[in-house]
Short mmCIF file of N, CA and C in Angstrom, two decimals:
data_model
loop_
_atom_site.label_atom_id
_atom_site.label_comp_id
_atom_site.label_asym_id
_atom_site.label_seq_id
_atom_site.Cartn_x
_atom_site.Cartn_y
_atom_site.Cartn_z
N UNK S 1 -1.88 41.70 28.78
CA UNK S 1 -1.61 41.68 27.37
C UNK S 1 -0.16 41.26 27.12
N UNK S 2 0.13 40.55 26.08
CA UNK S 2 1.91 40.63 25.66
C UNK S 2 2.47 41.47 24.83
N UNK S 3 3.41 41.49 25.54
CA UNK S 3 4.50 42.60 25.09
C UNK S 3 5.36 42.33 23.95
N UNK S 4 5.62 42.46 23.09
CA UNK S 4 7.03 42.45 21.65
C UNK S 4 7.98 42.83 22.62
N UNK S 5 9.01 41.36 22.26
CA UNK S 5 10.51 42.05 23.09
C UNK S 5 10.86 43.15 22.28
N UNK S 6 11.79 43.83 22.93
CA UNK S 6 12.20 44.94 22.10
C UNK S 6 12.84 44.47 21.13
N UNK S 7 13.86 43.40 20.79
CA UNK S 7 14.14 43.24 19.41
C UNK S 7 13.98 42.60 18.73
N UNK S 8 12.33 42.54 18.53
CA UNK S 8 11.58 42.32 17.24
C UNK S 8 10.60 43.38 17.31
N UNK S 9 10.67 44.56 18.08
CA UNK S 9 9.72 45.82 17.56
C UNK S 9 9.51 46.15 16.24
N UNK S 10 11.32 46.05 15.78
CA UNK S 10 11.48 46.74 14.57
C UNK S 10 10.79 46.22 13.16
N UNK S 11 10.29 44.50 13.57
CA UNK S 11 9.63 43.61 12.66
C UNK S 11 8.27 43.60 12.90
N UNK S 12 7.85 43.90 14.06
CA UNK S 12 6.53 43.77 14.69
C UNK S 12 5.55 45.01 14.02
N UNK S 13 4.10 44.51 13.84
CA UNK S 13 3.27 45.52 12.71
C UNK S 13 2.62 45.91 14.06
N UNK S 14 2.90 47.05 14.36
CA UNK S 14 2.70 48.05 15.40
C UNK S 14 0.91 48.02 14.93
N UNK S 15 0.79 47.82 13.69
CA UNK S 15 -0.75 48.27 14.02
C UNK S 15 -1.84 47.06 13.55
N UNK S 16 -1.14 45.96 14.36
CA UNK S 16 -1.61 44.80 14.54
C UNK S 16 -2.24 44.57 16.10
N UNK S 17 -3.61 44.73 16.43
CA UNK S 17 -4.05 44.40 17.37
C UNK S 17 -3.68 43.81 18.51
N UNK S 18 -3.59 44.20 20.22
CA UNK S 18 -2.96 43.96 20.80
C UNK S 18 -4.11 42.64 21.19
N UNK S 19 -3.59 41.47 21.34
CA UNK S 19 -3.73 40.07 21.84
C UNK S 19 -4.39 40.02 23.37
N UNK S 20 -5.70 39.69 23.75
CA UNK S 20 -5.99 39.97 25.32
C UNK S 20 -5.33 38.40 26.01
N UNK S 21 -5.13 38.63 27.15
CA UNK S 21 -4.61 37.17 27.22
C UNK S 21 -5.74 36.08 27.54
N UNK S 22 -6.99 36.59 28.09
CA UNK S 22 -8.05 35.57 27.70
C UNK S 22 -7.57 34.67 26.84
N UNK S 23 -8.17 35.56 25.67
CA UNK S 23 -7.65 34.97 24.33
C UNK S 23 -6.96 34.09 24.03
N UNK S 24 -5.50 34.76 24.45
CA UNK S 24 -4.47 33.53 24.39
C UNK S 24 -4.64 32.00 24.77
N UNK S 25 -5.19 32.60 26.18
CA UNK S 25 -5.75 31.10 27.23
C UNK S 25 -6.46 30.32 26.45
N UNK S 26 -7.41 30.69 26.18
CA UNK S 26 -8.42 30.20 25.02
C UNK S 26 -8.26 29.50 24.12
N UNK S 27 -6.86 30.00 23.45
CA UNK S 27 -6.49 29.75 21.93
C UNK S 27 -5.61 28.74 22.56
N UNK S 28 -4.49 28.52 23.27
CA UNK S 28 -4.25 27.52 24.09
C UNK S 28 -4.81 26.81 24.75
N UNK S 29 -6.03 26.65 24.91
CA UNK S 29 -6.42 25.54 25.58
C UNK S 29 -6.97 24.68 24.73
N UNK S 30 -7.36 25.24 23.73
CA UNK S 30 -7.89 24.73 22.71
C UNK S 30 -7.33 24.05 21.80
N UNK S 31 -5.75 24.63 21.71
CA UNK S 31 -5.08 23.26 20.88
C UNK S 31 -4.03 22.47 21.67
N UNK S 32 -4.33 22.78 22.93
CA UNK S 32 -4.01 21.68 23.98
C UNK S 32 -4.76 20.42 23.66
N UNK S 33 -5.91 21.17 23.62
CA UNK S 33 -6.70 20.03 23.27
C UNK S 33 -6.80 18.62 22.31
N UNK S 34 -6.76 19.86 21.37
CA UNK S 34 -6.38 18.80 19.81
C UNK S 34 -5.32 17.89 19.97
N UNK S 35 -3.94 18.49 20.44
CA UNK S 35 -3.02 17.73 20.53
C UNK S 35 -3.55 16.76 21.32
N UNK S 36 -4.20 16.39 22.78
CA UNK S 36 -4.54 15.35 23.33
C UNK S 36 -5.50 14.55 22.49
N UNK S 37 -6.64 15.02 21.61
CA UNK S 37 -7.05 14.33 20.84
C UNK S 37 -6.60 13.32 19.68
N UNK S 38 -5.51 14.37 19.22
CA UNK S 38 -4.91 13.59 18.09
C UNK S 38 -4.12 12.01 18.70
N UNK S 39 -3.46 12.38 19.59
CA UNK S 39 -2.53 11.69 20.63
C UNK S 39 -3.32 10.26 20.69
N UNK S 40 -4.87 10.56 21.11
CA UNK S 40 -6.03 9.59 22.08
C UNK S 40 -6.13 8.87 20.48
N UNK S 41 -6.66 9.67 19.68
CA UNK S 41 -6.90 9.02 18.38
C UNK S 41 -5.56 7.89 17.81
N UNK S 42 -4.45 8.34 18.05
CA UNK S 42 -3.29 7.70 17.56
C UNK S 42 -3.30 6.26 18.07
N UNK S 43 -3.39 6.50 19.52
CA UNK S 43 -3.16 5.40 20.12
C UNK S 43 -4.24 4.31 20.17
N UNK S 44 -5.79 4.99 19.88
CA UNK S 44 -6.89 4.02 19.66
C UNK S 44 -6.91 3.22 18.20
N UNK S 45 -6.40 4.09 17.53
CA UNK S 45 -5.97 3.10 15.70
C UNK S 45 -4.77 2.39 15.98
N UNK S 46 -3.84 2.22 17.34
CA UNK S 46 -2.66 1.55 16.91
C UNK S 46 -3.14 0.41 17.62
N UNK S 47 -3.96 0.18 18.67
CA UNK S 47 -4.68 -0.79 19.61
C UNK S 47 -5.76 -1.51 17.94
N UNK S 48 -6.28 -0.55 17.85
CA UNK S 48 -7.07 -0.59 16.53
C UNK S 48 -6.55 -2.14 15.53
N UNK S 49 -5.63 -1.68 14.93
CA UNK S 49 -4.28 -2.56 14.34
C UNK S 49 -3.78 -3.87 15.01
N UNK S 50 -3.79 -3.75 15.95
CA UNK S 50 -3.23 -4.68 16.88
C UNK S 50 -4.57 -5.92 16.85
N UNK S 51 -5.41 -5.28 17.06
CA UNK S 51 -6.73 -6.11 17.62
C UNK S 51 -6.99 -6.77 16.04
N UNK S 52 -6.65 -5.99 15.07
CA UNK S 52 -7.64 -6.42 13.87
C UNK S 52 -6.28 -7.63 13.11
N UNK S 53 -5.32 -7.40 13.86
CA UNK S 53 -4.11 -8.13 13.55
C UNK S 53 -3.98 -9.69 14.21
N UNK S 54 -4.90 -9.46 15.68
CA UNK S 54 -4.77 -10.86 16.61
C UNK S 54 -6.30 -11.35 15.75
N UNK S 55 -7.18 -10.79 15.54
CA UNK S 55 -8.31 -11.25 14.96
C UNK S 55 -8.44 -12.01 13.61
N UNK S 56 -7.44 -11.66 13.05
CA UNK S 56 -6.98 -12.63 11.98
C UNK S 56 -6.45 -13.95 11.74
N UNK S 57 -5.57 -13.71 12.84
CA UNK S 57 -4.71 -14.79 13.36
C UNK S 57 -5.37 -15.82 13.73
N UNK S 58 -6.98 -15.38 14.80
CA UNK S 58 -7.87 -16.31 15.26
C UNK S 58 -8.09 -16.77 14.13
N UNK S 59 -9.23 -15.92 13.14
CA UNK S 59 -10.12 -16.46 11.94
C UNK S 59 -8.93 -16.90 11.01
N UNK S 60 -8.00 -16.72 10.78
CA UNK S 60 -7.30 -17.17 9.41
C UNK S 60 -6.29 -18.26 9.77
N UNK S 61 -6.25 -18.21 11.03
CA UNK S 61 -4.92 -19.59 11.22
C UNK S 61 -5.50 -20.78 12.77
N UNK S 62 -5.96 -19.66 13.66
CA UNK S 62 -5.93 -21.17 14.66
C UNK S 62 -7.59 -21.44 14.88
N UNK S 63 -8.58 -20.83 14.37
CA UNK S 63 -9.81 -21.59 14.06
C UNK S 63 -10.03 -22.66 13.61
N UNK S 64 -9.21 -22.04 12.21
CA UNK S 64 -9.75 -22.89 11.03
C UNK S 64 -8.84 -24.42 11.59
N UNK S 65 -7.27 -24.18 12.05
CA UNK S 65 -6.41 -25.46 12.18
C UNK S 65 -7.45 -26.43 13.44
N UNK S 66 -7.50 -25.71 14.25
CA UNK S 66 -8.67 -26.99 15.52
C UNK S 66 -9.35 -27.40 15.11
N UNK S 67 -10.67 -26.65 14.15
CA UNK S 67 -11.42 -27.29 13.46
C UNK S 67 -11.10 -28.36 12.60
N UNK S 68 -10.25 -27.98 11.59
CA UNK S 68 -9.73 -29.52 11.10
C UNK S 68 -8.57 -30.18 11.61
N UNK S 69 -8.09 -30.09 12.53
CA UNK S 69 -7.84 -31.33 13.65
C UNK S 69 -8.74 -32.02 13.70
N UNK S 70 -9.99 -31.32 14.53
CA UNK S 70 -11.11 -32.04 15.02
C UNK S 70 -12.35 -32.19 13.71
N UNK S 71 -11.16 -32.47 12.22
CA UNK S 71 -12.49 -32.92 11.65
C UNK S 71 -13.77 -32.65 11.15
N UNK S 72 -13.75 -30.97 11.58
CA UNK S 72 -15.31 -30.32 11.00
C UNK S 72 -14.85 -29.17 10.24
N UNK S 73 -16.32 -28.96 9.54
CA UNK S 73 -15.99 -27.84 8.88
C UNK S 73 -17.12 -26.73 9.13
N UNK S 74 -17.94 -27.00 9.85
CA UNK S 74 -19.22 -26.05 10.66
C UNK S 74 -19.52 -27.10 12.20
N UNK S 75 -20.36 -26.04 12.87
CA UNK S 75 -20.80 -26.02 13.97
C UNK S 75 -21.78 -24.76 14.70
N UNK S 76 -22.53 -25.91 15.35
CA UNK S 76 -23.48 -24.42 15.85
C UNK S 76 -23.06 -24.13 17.52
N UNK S 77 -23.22 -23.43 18.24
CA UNK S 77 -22.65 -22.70 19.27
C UNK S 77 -23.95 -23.08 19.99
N UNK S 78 -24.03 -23.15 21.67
CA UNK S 78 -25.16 -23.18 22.14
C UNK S 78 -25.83 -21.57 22.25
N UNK S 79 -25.53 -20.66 21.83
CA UNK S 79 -26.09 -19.16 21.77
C UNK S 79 -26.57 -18.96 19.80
N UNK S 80 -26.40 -20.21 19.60
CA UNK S 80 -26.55 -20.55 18.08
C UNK S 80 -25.88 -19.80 17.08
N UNK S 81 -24.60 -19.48 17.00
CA UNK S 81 -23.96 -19.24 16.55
C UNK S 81 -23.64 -19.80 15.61
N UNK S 82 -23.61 -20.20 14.13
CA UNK S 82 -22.94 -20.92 13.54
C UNK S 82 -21.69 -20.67 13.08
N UNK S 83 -20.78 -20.95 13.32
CA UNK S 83 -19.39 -21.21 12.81
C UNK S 83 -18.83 -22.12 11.34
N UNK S 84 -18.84 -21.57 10.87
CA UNK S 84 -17.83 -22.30 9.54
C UNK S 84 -16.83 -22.22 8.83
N UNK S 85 -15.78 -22.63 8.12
CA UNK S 85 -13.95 -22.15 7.83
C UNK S 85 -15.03 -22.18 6.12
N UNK S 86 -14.36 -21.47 5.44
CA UNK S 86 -14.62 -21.98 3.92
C UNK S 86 -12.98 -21.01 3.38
N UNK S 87 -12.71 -21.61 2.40
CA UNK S 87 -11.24 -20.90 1.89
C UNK S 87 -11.83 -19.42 1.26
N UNK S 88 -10.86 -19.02 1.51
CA UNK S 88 -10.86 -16.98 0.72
C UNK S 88 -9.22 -17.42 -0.08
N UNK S 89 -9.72 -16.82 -1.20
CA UNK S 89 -8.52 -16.89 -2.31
C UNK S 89 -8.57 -15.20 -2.38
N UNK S 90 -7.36 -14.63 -2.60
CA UNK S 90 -7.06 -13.55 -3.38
C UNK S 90 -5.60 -13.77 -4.46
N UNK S 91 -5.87 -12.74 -5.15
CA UNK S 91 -4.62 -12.29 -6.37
C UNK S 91 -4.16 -10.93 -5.86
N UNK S 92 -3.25 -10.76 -5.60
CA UNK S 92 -2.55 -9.57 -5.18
C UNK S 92 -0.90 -9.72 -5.89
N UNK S 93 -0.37 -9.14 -6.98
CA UNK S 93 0.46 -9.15 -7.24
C UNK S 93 1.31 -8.37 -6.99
N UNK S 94 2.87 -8.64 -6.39
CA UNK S 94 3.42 -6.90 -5.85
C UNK S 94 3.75 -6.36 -6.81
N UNK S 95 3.98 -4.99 -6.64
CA UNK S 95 4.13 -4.25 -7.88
C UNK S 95 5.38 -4.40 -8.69
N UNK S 96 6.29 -4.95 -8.01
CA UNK S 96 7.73 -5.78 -8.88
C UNK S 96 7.56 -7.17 -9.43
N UNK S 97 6.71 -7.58 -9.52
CA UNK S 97 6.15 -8.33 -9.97
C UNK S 97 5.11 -8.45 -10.83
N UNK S 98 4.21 -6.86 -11.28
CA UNK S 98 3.11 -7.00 -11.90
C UNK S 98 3.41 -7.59 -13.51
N UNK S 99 4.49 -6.62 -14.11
CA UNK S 99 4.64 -7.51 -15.38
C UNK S 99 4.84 -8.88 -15.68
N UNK S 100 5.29 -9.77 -15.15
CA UNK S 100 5.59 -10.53 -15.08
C UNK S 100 4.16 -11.61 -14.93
N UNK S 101 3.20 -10.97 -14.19
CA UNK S 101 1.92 -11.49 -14.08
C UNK S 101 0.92 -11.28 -15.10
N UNK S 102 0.95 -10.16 -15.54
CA UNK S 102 0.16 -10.29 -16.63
C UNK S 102 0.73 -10.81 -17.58
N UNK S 103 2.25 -11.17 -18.04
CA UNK S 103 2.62 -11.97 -19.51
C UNK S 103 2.34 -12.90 -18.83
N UNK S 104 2.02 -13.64 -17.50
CA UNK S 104 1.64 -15.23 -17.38
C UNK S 104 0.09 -15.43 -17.99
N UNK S 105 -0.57 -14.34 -17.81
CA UNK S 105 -2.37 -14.32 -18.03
C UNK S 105 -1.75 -14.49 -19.57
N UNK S 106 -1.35 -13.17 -20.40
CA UNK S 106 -1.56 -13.50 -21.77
C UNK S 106 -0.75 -15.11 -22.20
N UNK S 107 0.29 -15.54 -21.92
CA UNK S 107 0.86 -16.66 -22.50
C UNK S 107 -0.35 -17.70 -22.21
N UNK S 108 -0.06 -17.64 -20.93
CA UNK S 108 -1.94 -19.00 -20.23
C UNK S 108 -2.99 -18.72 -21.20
N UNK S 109 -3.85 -18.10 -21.72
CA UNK S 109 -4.96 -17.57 -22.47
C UNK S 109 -5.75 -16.59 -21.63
N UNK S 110 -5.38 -16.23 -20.57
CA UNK S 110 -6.39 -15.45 -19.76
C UNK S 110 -6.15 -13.87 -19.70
N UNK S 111 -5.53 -13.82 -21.31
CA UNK S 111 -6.05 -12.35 -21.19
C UNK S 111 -7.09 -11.50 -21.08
N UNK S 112 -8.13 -12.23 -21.21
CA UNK S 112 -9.51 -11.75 -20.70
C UNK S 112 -9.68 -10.98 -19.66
N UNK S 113 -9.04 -11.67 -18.78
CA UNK S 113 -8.98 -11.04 -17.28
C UNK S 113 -8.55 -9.34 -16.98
N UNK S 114 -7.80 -9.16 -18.17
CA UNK S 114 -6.87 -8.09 -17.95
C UNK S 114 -7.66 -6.75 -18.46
N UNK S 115 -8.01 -5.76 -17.70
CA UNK S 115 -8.27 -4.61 -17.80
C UNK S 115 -7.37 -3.39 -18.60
N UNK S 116 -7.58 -2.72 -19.24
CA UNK S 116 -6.56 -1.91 -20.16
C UNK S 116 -6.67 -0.58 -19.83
N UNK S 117 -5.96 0.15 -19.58
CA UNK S 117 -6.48 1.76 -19.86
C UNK S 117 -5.32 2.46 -20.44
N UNK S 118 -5.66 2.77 -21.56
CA UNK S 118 -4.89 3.74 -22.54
C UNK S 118 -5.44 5.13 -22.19
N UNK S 119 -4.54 6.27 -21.95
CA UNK S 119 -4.88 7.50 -22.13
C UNK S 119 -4.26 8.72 -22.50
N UNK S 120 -4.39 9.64 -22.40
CA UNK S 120 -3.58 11.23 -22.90
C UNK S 120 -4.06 12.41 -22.49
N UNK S 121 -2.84 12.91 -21.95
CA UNK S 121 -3.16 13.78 -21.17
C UNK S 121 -2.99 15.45 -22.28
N UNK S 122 -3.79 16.67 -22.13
CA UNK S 122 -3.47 17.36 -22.82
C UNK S 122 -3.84 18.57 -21.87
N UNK S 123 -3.42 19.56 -22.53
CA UNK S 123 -2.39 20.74 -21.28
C UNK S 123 -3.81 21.60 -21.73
N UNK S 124 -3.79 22.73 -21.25
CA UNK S 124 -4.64 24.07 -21.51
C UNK S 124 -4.02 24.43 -22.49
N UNK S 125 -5.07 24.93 -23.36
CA UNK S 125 -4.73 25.38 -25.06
C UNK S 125 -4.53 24.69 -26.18
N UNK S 126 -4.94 22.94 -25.59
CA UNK S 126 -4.79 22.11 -26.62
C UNK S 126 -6.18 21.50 -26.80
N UNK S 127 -7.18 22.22 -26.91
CA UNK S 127 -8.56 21.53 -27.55
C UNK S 127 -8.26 21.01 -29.00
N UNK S 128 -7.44 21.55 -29.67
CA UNK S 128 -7.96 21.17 -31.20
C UNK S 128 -7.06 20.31 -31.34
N UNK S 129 -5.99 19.91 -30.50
CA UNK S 129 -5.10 18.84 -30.31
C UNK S 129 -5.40 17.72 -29.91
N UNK S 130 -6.51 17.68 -28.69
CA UNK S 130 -7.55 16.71 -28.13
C UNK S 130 -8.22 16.28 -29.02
N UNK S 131 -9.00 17.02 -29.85
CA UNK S 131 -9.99 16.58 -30.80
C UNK S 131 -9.15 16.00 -32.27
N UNK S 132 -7.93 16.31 -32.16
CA UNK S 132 -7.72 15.54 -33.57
C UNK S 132 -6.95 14.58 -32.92
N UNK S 133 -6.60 14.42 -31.89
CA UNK S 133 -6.27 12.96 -31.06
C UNK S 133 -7.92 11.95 -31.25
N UNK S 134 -8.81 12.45 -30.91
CA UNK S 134 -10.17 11.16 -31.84
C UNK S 134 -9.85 10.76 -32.83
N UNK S 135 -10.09 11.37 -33.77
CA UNK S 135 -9.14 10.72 -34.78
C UNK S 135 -8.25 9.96 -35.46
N UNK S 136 -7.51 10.57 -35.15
CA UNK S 136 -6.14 10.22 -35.23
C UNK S 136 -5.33 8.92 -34.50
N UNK S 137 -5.57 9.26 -32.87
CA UNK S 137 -4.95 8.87 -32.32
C UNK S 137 -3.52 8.28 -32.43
N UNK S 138 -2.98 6.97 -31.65
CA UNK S 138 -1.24 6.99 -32.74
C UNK S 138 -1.16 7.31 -33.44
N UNK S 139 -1.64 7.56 -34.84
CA UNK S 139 -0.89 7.79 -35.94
C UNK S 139 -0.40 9.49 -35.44
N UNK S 140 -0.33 9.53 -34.61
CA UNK S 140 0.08 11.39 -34.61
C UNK S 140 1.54 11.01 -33.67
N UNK S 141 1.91 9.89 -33.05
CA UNK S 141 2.80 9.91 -31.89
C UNK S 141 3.06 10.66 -30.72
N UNK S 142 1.25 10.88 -30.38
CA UNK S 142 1.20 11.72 -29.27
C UNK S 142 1.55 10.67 -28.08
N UNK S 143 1.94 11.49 -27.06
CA UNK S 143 2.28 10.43 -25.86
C UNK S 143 1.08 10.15 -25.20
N UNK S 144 1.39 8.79 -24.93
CA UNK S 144 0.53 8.25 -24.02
C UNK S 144 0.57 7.62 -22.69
N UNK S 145 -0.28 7.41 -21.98
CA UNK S 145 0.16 7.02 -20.76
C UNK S 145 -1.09 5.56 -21.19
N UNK S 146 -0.07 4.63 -20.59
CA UNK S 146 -0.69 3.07 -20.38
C UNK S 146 -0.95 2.17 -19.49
N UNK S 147 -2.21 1.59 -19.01
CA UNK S 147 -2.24 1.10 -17.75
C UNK S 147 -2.38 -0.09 -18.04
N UNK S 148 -2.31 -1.50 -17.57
CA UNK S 148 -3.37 -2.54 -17.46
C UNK S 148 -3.17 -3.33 -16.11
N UNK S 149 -4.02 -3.96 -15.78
CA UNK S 149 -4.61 -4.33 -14.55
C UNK S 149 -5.67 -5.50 -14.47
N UNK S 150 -6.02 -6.46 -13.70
CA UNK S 150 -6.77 -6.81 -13.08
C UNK S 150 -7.44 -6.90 -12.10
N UNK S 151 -8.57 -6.43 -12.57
CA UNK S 151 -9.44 -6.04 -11.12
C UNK S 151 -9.52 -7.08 -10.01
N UNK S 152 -9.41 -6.40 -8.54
CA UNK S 152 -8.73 -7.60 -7.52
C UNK S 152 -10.09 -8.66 -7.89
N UNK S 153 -11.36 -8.16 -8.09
CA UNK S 153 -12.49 -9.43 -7.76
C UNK S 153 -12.31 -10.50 -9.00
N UNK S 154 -11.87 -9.93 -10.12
CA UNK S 154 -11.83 -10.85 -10.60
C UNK S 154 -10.99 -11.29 -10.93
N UNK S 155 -9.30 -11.05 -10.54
CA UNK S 155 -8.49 -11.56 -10.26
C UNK S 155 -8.75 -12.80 -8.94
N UNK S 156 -9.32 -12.69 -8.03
CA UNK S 156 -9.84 -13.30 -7.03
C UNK S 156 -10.77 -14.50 -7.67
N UNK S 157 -11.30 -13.90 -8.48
CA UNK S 157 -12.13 -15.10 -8.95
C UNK S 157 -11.73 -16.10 -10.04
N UNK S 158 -11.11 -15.57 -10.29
CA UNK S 158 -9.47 -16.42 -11.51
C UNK S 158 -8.37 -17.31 -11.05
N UNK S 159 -8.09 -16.95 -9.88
CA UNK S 159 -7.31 -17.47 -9.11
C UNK S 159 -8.00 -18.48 -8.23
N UNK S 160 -9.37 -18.74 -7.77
CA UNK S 160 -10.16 -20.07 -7.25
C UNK S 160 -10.56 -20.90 -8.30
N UNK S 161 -10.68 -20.25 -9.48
CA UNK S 161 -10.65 -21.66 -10.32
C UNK S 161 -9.81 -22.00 -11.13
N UNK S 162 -8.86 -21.13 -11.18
CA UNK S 162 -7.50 -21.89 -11.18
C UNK S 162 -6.72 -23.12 -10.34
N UNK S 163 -6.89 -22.67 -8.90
CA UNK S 163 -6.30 -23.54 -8.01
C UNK S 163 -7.33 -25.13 -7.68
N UNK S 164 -8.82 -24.54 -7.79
CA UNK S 164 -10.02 -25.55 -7.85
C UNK S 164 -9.67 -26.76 -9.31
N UNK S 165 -8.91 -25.40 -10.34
CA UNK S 165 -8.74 -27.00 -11.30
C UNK S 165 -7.35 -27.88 -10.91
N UNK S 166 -6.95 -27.27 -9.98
CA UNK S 166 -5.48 -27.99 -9.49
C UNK S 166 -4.33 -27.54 -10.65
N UNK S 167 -4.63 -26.13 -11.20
CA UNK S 167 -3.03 -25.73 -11.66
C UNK S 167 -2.11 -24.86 -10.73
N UNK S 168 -0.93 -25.15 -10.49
CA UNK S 168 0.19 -24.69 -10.05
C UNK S 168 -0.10 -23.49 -10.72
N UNK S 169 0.16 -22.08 -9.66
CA UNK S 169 0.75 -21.27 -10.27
C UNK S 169 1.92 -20.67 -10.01
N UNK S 170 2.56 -19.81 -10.16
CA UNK S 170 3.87 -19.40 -10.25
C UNK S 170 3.89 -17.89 -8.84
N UNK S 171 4.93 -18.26 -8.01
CA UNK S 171 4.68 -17.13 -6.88
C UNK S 171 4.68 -15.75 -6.73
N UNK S 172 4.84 -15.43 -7.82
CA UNK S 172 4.81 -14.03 -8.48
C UNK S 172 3.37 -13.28 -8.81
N UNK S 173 2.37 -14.44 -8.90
CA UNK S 173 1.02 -14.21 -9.20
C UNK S 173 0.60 -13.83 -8.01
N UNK S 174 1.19 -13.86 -6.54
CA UNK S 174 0.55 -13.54 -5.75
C UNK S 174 -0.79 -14.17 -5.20
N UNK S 175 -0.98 -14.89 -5.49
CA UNK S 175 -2.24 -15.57 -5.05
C UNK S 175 -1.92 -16.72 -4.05
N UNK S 176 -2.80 -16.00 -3.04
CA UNK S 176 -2.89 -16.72 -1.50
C UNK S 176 -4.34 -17.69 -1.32
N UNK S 177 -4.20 -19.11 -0.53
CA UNK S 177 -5.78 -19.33 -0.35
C UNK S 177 -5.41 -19.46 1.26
N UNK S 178 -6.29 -19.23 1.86
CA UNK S 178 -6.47 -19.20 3.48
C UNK S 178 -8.10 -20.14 3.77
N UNK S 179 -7.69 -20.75 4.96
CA UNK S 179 -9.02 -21.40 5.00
C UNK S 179 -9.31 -19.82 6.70
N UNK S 180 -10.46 -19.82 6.33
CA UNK S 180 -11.00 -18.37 7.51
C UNK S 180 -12.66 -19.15 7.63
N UNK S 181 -12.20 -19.14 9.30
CA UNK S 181 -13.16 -18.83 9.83
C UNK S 181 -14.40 -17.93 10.59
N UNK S 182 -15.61 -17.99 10.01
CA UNK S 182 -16.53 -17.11 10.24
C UNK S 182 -17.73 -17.54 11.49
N UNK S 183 -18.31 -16.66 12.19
CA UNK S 183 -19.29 -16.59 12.92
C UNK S 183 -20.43 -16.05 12.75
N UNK S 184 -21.39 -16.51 12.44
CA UNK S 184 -22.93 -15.56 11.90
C UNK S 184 -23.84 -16.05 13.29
N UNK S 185 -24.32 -15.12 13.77
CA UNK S 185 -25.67 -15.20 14.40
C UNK S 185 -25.39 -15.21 15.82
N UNK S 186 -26.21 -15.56 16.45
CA UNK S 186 -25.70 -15.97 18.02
C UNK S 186 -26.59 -14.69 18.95
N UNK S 187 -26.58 -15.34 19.91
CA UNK S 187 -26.91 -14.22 21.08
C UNK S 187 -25.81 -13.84 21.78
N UNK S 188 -25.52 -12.43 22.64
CA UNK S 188 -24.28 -12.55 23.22
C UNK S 188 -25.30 -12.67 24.47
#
């Protein structure tokens, strides 16, 4: 069993169950454990990362470039694999940059695109404050909290026919096109 040094007796709850050391063993081995798990886990998501990092590199940069070197834009594999590059557009704007992106949507006309969320937050004890916020709303100068946004898909999808009609956009919009190559089918 373990012993309380003597000076922490005086802190120690004397009528706190004495600890068998089984137990202890037990209880130590057990988050011996974890720690090696967590450890195994760490290092399989950082390999993880790595792999999903060189895998990109294949599909998003030196696929697609050999292929059009060599001129194609599909192919079938003798395990019949078909292979093909087609472009992936996204809109990702950084967040020091978001205003700036949406006054380009409203000045352009594409405020359509833009998602809104107005809201208000109200504390415990303010039901009848909530309910005459229906109402009311601004006209009371309650605070509000304001969002707007474009949703990535259809930001994504704003941004290919944007670039499909051949307008320049501005680098702040964040919008990338990548030609990526894909593999469907095949036997291994």
């Amino acid at each position: 069993m373990v012993e309380v040094p003597d000076f922490m007796k005086e802190d120690a709850d004397v009528s706190a169950p004495k600890i068998k050391e089984e137990n202890l063993n037990s209880i130590s081995s057990v988050a011996e454990r974890i720690v090696e798990m967590q450890e195994k886990i760490e290092m399989r998501e950082d390999i993880l990362k790595k792999d999903k990092a060189e895998l990109r590199v294949l599909t998003d940069d030196r696929l697609p470039e050999l292929m059009n070197e060599a001129g194609m834009k599909k192919f079938v594999m003798k395990n019949g694999a078909e292979i093909s590059v087609k472009k992936i557009y996204s809109f990702r704007p950084k967040v020091e940059n978001k205003k700036d992106a949406l006054r380009y949507l409203e000045e352009n006309g594409h405020y359509d695109i833009i998602k809104n969320t107005v809201s208000i937050d109200f504390g415990k004890g303010e039901y009848e404050a909530a309910e005459k916020f229906k109402t009311l709303a601004l006209q009371e100068n309650l605070p509000i909290q304001e969002d707007s946004k474009v949703h990535p898909m259809t930001g994504k999808a704003w941004a290919k026919e944007q670039i499909e009609k051949g307008v320049s956009l501005p680098e702040f919009m964040g919008v990338t096109v990548i030609d990526h190559a894909t593999i469907k089918g095949g036997k291994q």
